XYZ file of C-alpha atoms in Angstrom:
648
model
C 13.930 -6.592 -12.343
C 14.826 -8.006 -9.196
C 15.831 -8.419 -5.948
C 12.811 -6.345 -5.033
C 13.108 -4.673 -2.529
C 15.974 -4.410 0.745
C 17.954 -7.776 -0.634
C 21.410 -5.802 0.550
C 23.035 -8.838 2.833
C 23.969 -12.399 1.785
C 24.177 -13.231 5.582
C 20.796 -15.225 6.210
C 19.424 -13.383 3.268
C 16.558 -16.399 2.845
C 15.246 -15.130 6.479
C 17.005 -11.931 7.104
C 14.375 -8.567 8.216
C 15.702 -5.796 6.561
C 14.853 -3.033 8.997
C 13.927 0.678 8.327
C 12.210 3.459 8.614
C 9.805 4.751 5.964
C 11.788 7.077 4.064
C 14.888 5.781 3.739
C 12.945 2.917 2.026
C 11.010 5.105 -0.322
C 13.905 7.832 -0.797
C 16.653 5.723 -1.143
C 16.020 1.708 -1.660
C 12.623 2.032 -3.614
C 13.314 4.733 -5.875
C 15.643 2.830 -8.278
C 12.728 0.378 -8.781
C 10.307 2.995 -9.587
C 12.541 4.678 -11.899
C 12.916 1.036 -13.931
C 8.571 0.303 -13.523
C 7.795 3.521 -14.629
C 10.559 4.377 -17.709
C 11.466 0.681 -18.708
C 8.235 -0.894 -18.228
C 9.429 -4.265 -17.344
C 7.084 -7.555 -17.934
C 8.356 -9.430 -14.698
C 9.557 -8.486 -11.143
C 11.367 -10.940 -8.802
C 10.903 -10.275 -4.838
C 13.406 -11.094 -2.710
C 14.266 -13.892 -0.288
C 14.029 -11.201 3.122
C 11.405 -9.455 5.321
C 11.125 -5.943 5.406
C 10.002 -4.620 9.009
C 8.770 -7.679 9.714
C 7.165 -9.005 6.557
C 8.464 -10.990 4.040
C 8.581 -9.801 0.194
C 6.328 -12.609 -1.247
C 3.657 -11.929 1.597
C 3.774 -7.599 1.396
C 0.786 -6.879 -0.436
C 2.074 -3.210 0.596
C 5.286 -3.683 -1.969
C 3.588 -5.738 -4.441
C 0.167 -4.798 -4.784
C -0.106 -1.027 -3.205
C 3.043 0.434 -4.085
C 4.669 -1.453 -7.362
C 0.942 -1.964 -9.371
C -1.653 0.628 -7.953
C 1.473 3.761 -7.178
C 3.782 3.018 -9.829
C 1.321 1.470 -12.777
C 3.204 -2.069 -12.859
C 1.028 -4.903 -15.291
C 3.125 -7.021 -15.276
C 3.802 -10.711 -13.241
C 5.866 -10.914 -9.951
C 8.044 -14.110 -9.637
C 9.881 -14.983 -6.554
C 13.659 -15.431 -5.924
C 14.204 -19.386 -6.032
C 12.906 -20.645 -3.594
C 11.944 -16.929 -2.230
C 7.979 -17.775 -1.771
C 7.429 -18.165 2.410
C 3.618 -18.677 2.623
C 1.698 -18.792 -0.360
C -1.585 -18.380 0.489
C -0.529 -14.678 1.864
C 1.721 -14.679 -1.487
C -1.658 -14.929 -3.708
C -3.447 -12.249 -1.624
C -0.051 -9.738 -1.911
C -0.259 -10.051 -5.679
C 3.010 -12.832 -5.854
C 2.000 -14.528 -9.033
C 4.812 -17.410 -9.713
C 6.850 -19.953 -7.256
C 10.072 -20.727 -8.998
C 11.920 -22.632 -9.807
C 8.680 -24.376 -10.494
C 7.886 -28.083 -10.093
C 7.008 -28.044 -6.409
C 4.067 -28.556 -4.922
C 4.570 -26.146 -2.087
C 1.667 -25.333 0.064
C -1.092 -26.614 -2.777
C -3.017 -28.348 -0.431
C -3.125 -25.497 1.868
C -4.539 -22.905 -0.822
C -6.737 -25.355 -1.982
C -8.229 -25.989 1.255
C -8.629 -21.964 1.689
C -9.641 -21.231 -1.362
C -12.901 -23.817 -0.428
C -13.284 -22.477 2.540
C -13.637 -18.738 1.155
C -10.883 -17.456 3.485
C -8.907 -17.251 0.119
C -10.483 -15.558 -3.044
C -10.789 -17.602 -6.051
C -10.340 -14.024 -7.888
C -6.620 -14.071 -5.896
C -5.404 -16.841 -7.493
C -6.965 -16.398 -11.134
C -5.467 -13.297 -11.060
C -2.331 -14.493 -10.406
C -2.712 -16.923 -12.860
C -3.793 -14.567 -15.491
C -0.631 -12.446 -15.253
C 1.349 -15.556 -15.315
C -0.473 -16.621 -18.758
C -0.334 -12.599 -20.286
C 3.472 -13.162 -19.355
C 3.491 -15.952 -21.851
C 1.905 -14.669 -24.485
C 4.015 -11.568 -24.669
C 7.088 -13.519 -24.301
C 5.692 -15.712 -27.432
C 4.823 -12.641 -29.287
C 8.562 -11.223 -28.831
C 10.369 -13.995 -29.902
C 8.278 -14.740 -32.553
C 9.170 -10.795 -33.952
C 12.301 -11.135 -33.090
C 12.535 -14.495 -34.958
C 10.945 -12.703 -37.687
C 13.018 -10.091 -38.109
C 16.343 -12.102 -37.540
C 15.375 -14.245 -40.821
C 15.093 -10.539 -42.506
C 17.978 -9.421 -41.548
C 20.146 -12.298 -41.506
C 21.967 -13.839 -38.204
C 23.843 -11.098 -35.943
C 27.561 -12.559 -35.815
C 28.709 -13.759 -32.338
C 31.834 -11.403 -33.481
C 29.497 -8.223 -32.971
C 28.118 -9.236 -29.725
C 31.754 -9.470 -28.358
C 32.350 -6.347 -29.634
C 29.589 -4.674 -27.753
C 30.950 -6.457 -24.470
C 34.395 -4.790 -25.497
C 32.522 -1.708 -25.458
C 30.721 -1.992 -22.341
C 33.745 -3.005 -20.670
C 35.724 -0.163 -22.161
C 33.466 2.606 -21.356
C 32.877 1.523 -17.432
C 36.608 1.217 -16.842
C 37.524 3.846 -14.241
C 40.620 5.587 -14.178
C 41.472 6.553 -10.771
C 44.938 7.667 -11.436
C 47.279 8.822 -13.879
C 50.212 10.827 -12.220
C 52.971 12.504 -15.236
C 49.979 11.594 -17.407
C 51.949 7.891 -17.421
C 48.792 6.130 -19.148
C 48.227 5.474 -22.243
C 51.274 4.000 -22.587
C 53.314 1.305 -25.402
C 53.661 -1.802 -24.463
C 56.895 -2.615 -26.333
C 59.490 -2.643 -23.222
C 56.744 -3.225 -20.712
C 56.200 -5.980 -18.066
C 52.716 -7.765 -17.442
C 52.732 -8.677 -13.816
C 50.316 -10.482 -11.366
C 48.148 -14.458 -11.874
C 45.349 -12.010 -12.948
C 47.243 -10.903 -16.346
C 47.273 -14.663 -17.439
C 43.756 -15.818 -15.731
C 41.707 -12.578 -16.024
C 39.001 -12.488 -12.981
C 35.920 -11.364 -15.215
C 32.824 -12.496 -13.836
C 31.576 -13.452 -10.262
C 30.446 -16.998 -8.987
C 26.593 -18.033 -8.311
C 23.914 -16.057 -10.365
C 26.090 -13.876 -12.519
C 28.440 -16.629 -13.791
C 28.150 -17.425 -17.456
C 29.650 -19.267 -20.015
C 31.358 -17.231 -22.438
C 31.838 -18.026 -26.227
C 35.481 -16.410 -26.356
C 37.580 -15.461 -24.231
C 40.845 -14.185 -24.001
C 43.879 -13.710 -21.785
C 46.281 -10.317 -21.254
C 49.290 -12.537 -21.715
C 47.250 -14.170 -25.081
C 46.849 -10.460 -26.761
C 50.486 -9.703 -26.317
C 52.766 -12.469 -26.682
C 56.048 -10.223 -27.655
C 55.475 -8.652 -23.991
C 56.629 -10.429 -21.043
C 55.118 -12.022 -17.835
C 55.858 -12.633 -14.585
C 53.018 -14.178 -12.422
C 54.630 -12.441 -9.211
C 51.317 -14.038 -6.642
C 49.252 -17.350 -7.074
C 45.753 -17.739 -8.076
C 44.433 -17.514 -4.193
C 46.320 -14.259 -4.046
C 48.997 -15.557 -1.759
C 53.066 -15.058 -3.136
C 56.192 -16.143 -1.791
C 59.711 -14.491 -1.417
C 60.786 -16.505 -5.142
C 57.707 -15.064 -6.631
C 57.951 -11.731 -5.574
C 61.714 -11.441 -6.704
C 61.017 -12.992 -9.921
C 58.253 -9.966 -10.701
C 60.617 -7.497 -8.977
C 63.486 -8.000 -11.638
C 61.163 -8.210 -14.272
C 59.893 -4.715 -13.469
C 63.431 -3.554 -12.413
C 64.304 -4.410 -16.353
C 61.288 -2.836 -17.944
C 59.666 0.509 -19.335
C 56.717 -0.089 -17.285
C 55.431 -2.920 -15.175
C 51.598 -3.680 -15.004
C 50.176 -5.246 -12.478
C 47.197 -7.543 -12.200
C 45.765 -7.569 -8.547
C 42.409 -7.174 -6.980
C 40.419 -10.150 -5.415
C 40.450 -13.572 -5.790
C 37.912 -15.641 -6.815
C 36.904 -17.136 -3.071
C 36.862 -13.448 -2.128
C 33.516 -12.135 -3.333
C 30.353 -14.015 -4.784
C 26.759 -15.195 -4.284
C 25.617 -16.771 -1.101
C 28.073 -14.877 1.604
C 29.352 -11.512 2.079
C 33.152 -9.974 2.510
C 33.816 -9.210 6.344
C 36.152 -6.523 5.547
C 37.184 -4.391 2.468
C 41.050 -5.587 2.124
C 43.340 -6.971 -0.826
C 45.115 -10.468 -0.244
C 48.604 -9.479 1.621
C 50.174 -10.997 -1.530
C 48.433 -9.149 -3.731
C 49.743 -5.644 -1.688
C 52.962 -7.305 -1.231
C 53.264 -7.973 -5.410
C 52.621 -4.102 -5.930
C 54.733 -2.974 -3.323
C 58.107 -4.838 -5.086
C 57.556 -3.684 -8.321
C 56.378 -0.323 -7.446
C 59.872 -0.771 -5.419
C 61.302 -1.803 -8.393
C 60.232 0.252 -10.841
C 59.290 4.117 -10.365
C 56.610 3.578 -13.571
C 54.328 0.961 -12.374
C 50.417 0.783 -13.208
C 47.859 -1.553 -11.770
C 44.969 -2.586 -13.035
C 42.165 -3.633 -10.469
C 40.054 -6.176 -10.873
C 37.298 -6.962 -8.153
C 33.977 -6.511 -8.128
C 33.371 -3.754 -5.720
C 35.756 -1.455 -3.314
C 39.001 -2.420 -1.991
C 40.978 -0.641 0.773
C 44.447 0.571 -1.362
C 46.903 1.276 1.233
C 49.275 1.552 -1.707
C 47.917 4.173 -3.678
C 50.878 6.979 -3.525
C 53.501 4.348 -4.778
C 51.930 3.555 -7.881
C 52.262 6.105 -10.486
C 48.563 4.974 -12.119
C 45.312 2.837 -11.236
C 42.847 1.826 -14.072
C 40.066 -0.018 -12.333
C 37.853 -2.721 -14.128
C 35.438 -3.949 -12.222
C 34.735 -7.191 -13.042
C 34.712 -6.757 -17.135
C 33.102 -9.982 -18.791
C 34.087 -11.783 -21.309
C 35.828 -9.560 -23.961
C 37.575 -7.628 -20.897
C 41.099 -8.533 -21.631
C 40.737 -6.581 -25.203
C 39.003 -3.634 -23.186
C 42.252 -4.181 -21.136
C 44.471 -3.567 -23.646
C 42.704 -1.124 -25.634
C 42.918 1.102 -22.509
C 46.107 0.822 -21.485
C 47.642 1.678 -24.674
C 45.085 4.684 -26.024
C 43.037 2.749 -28.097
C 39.930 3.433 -25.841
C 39.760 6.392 -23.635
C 38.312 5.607 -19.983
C 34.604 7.205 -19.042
C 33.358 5.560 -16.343
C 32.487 6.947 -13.455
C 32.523 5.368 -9.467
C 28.979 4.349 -8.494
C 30.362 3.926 -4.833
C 32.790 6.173 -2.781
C 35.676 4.485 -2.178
C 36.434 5.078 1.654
C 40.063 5.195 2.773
C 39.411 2.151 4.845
C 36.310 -0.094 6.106
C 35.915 1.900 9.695
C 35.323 4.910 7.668
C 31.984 3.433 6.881
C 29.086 4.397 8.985
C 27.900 0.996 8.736
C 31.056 -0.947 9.757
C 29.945 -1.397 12.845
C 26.733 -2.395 13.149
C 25.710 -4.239 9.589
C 26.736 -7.561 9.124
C 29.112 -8.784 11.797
C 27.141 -12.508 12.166
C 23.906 -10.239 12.878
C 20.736 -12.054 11.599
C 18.767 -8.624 10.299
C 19.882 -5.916 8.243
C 19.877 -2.680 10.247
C 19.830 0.318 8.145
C 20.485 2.169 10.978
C 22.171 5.367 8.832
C 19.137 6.310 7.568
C 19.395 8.676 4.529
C 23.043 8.736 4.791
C 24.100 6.279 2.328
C 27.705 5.803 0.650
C 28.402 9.687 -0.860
C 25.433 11.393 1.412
C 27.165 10.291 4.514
C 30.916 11.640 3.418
C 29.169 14.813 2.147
C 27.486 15.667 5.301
C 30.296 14.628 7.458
C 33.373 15.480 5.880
C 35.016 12.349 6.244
C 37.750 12.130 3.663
C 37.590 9.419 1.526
C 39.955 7.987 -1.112
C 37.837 8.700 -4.228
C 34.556 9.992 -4.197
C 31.183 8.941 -5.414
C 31.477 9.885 -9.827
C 34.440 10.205 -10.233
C 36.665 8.899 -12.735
C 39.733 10.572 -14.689
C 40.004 10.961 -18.731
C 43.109 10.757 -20.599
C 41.867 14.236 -21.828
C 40.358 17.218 -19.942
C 37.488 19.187 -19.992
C 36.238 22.606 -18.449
C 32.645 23.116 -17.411
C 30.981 26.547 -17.734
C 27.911 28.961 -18.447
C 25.585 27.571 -15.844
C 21.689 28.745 -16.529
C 18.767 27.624 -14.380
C 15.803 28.797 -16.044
C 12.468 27.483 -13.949
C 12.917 23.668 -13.757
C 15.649 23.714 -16.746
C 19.332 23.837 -16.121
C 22.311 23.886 -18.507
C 25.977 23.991 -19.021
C 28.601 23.840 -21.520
C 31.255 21.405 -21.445
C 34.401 21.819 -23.188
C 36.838 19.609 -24.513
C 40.020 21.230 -23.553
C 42.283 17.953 -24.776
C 43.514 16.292 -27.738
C 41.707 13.478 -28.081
C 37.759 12.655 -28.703
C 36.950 11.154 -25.387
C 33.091 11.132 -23.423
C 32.064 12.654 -20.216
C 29.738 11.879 -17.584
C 28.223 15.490 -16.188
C 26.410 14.828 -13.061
C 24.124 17.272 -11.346
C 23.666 17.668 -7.618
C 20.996 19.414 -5.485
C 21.443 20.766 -2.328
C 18.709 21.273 0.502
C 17.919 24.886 2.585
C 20.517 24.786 5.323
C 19.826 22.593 8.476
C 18.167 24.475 11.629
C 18.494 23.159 14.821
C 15.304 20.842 15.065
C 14.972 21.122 10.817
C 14.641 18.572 8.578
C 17.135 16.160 8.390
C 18.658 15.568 4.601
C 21.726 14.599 3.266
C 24.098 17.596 1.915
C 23.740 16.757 -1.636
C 21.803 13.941 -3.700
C 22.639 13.290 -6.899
C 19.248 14.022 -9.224
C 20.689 13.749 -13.164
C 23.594 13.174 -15.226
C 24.157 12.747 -18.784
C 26.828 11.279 -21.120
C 28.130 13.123 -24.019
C 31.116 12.920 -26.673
C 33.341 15.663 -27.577
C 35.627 16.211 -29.946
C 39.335 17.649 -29.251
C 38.272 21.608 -28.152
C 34.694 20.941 -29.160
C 32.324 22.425 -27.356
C 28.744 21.327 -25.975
C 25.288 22.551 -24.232
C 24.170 19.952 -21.733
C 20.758 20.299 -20.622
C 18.862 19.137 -17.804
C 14.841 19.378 -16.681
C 14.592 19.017 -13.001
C 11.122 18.273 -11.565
C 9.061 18.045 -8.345
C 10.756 14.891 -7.312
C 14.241 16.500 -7.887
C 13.682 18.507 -4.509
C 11.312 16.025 -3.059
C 10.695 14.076 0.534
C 8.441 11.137 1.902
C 6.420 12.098 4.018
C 3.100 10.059 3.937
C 3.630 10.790 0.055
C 5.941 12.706 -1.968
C 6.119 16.680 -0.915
C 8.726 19.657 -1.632
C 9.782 21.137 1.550
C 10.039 25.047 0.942
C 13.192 27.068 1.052
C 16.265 27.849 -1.240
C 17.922 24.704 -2.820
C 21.264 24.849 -4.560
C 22.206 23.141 -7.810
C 25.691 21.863 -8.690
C 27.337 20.119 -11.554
C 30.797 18.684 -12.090
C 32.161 16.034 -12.620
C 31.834 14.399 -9.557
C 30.179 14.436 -6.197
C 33.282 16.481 -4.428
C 34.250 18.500 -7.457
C 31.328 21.495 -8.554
C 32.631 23.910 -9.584
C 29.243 25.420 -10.856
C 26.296 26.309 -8.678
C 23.185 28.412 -8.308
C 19.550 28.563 -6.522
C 16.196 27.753 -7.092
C 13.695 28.904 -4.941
C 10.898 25.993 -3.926
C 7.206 27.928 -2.517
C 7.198 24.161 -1.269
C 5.694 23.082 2.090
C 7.023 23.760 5.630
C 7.628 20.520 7.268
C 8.670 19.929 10.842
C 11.327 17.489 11.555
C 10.484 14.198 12.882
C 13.680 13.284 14.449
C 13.542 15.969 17.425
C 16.241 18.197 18.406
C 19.921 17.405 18.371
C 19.696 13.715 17.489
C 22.653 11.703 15.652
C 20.523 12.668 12.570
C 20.170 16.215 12.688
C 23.929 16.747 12.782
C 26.155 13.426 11.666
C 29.318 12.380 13.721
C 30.426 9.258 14.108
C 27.818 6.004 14.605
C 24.290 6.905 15.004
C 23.384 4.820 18.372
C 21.275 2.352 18.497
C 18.633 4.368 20.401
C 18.806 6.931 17.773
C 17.755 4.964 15.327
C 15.160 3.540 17.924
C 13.829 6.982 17.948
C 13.978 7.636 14.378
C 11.846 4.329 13.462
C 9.647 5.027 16.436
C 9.670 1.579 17.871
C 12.114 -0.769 19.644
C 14.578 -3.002 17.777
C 15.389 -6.078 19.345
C 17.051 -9.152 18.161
C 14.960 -12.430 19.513
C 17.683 -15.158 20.226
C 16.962 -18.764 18.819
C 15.687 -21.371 21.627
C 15.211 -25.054 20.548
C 11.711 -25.913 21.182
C 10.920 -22.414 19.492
C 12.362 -23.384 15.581
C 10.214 -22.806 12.273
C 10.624 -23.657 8.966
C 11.372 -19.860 8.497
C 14.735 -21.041 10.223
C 17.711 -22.695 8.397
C 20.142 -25.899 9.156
C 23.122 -23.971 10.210
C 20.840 -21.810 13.032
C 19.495 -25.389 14.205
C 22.811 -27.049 14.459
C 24.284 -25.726 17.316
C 21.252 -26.845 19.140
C 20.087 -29.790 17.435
C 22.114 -33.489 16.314
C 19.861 -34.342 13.830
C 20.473 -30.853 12.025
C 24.166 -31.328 12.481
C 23.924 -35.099 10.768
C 21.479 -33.098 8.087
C 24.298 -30.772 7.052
C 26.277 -33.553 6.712
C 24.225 -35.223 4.362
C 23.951 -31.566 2.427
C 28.090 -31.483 2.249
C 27.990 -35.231 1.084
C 25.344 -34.174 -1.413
C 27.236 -31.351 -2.889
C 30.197 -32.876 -2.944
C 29.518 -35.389 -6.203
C 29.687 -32.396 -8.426
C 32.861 -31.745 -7.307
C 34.644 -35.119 -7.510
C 33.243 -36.359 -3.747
C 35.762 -33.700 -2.382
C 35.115 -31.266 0.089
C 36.560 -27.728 -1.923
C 35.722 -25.437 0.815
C 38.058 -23.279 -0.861
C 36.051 -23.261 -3.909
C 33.787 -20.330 -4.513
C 30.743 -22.134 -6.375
C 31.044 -25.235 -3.533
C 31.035 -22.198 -0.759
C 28.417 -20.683 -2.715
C 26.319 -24.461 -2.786
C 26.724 -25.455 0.968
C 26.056 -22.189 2.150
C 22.560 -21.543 -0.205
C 21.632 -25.065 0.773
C 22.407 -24.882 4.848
C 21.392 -21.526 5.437
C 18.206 -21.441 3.574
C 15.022 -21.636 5.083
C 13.453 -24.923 5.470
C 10.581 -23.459 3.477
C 12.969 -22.949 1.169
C 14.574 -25.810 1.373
C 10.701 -27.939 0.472
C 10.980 -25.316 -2.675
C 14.131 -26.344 -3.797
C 15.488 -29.635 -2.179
C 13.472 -32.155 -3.739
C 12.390 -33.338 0.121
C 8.722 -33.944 0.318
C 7.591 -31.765 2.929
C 6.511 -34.521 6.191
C 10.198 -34.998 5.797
C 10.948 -31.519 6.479
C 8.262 -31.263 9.095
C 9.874 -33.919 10.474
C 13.214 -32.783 10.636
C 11.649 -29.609 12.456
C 10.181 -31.444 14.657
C 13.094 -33.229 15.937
C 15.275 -30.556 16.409
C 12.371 -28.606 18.447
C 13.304 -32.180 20.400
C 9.373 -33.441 19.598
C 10.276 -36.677 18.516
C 6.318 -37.924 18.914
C 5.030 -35.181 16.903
C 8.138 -36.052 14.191
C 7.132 -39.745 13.862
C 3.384 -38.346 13.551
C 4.220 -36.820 10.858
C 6.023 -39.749 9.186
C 3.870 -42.259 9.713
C 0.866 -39.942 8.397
C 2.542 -38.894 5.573
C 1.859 -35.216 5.147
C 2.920 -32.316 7.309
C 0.867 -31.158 10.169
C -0.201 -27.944 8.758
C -2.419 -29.904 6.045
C -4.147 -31.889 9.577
């Protein structure tokens, strides 16, 4: 279960201070955690490369110890992000049990010198170490059972595990349109258009890449149907390119196209600066939508994408990024084999500076502000009424369904969906809660949080009773722990965040709280940015960002913050870019995601980090430090003594 807990930047992410105020972490950024501890009871936890307010993950005996074991009944071992440990004697005292990747001898000395000194507990670290060995022996135990039972049952056929990644894939795809009911649709007459259709982008690069046992192409799974690639694999086209794919389409039934975002667009190690399509890409489904008044795209990228050309297209099926039996799912959808389910797990805004965030997160800033608070994604559009492009749930059906009968009855509420199509399709029914009306000086909340949902099948004009049991925590706030706030809440389901229909009251005998954001503040009543003072006011303490001096470097800093002030760290990157370079052929592929990915892990990470994961003996690291701090008689010290100052 990882990265716990704030890991939302790549930018710096090895030093980065996620910065926030108390309950926006434990409304909002903790409470997906907790759900996982407490229902899924997971044996190991990874904590994340960042601070939060101050305080990096490995060293917060608040997160790992106080809130994760003693609040939320964790047993099991926490093991860091590679290279994600920053001091370990604080790390054994927090309740971080494992250094990985393992095979470094990272701060050894140093906890064995404590630990003989008494300033750290022996009991610290045999704890540790007995979670770390209990880890092991369950992990034994399940394979062995599982070993067990395979030789009972026989071996499960690669074949079935690529069905249930057709599945997966098939029942997240989102259909976001589907104007004159144009999808599902025969291929025979159609045109498969875009690089995508004949190199499907299906997985990410860093941490979620894999190596898939089969895999197949669009253009593979229908041979009779033809293709025109219409843009290049970086997403670029050309005038030839785009007239090829524009008489293609002109000639067929229906055109498909393949767009989304390249491969160099999105993946481990960096983040996207803006929310846009390649040009060619927009330029490919311009022509043929041009060209040919039934045109479909299908989207593949692995999060939102600004869509300028929504009303030309006559339907959008959106895929995420669909692994490796996606091309089937692909297929399936498209011509009514499947029916699409899924649901949006993000709002997609009409463009980036519709974001409440656009302004102030990322940008080349070192720390994460979460300066919006509570208003997150869906909350913010919701209490704002900023228009967006699709909202948060939804998704379209190539079926419909009515929702009715709405009963609350004490903490239980239920509805009855109907299947008013002809075809047996699923539904996602989500449930949204409402808080008493805002008072000048009240309690600041979002206008709606989203508290269950459930999936269910139906049946052409079958009919079902979906139940849900709402709880304390359904209407709940932090506030030095959890409490209900008193007043009259509203529920609502549909089938997404901007469409419920159905609604009625409960009345909480809850608590009367008093807002802590004063009168008339950003928070109270959205617009706009909240200002940096706002937020200031909201945290209760000043935010400011400390500017890097040479003379002033640690080894919590990286190469690339050194460089600008230091030779030796610009000759160091060098000899990083050399390094990664022989798995690529000794060429510099900046334009490769996994080499972008590489350098940028490797130069940005924290020399800490770097002792971790590098291979470097550490008096060569202090070293380094201490030459770009411009100390060279403290940097040959080190040398010539052969182990880093901090050990004497």
């Amino acid at each position: 279960l990882k990265h716990f807990a704030c890991n939302n930047q790549e930018y710096k992410r090895f030093s980065s201070d996620s910065i926030l105020d108390e309950r926006t972490l434990r409304e909002i950024y903790l409470a997906g955690f907790e759900i996982a501890v407490k229902e899924g009871k997971p044996s190991a936890v990874m904590c994340a490369y960042n601070k939060i307010n101050g305080e990096h993950c490995s060293d917060s005996k608040k997160l790992l110890t106080d809130i994760l074991r003693t609040e939320w009944g964790f047993d099991g071992a926490v093991i860091t992000d590679w290279g994600a440990m920053n001091d370990r004697i604080r790390g054994f005292k927090a309740g971080c049990d494992l250094s990985m990747p393992g095979g470094s001898n990272y701060m050894e000395a140093e906890c064995a010198r404590v630990v003989t000194d008494g300033s750290l507990a022996e009991s610290d670290v045999d704890r540790s170490a007995d979670r770390v060995l209990l880890l092991i022996e369950k992990a034994t135990a399940a394979v062995d059972a599982s070993t067990a039972a395979a030789r009972e049952a026989g071996p499960i056929g690669l074949e079935q595990h690529h069905a249930l990644a057709r599945q997966a894939a098939e029942e997240s795809a989102v259909l976001l349109k589907n104007d004159d009911r144009l999808l599902p649709v025969s291929l025979e007459g159609a045109v498969l258009i875009g690089h995508m259709a004949g190199d499907l982008r299906y997985q990410g690069t860093g941490s979620s890449h894999i190596n898939p046992w089969k895999l197949n192409e669009v253009t593979g799974l229908c041979p009779d149907v033809p293709f025109a690639a219409g843009c290049l694999a970086d997403g670029s086209t050309n005038d030839a390119l785009l007239a090829q794919a524009a008489a293609a389409a002109a000639h067929a039934g229906t055109a498909i196209v393949f767009a989304g975002l390249p491969d160099l667009d999105e993946a481990e190690g960096y983040d996207r600066t803006h929310m846009q399509m390649p040009e060619g890409h927009i330029r490919l489904i311009e022509a043929v939508a041009e060209a040919n008044q039934r045109t479909v795209v299908v989207l593949l990228c692995g999060s939102v994408v600004e869509i300028p050309w929504e009303t030309k297209v006559k339907a959008i099926l959106y895929l995420g990024l669909p692994g490796q039996a996606g091309a089937e799912a692909i297929v399936n959808l498209l011509t009514g084999q499947a029916v699409p389910c899924g649901k949006l797990a993000e709002s997609w805004p009409i463009r980036y500076e519709d974001c409440v965030s656009a302004t102030f997160y990322g940008n080349d800033q070192r720390n994460a502000h979460y300066r919006e608070g509570l208003y997150v994604g869906y909350r913010y559009y919701a209490s704002t009424g900023i228009r967006v492009r699709y909202p948060f749930g939804y998704g379209l059906s190539y079926t419909t369904f009515t929702y009715t009968d709405l009963v609350i009855d004490g903490w239980s509420v239920s509805i009855k969906v109907t299947n008013t199509g002809d075809l047996a399709a699923k539904e996602i029914v989500q449930l949204f809660v409402t808080p008493p009306r805002h008072t000048p000086g009240g309690l600041y909340r979002p206008n709606k949080e989203l508290k269950a949902f459930a999936k269910i099948k139906l049946q052409p004009r079958e009919c079902k009773k979906v139940r849900f049991t709402l709880n304390e925590r359904s209407f709940s706030i932090w506030d030095n722990g959890w409490v209900v706030p008193a007043g009259t809440y509203t529920v609502c389901v549909g089938p997404n965040s901007e469409n419920l229909s159905l609604t009625g009251t409960i009345e909480i005998a809850g608590t009367t709280i008093s807002s802590k954001t004063g009168n008339n503040t950003w928070y109270n009543a959205p617009q706009g940015v909240p200002s940096h003072a706002a937020w200031e006011r909201l945290l209760g303490r000043i935010v400011t960002e400390t500017p890097l001096f040479k003379g002033q470097f640690t080894m919590e800093n990286s190469v690339l913050d050194m460089m600008p002030h230091a030779l030796v760290m610009r000759i160091f990157y060098k000899v990083i870019e050399w390094t990664i370079t022989k798995d690529f052929d000794g060429k510099k592929t900046h334009d490769n995601p996994h080499f972008r990915m590489l350098l940028t892990s490797a130069a940005d990470a924290s020399l800490s980090s770097m002792k971790i994961n590098g291979g470097l003996r550490a008096p060569v690291m202090e070293a380094l430090l201490e030459m770009a701090n411009g100390r060279l008689g403290k940097a040959m010290k080190v040398l010539l003594c052969g182990k880093n100052l901090h050990e004497g």
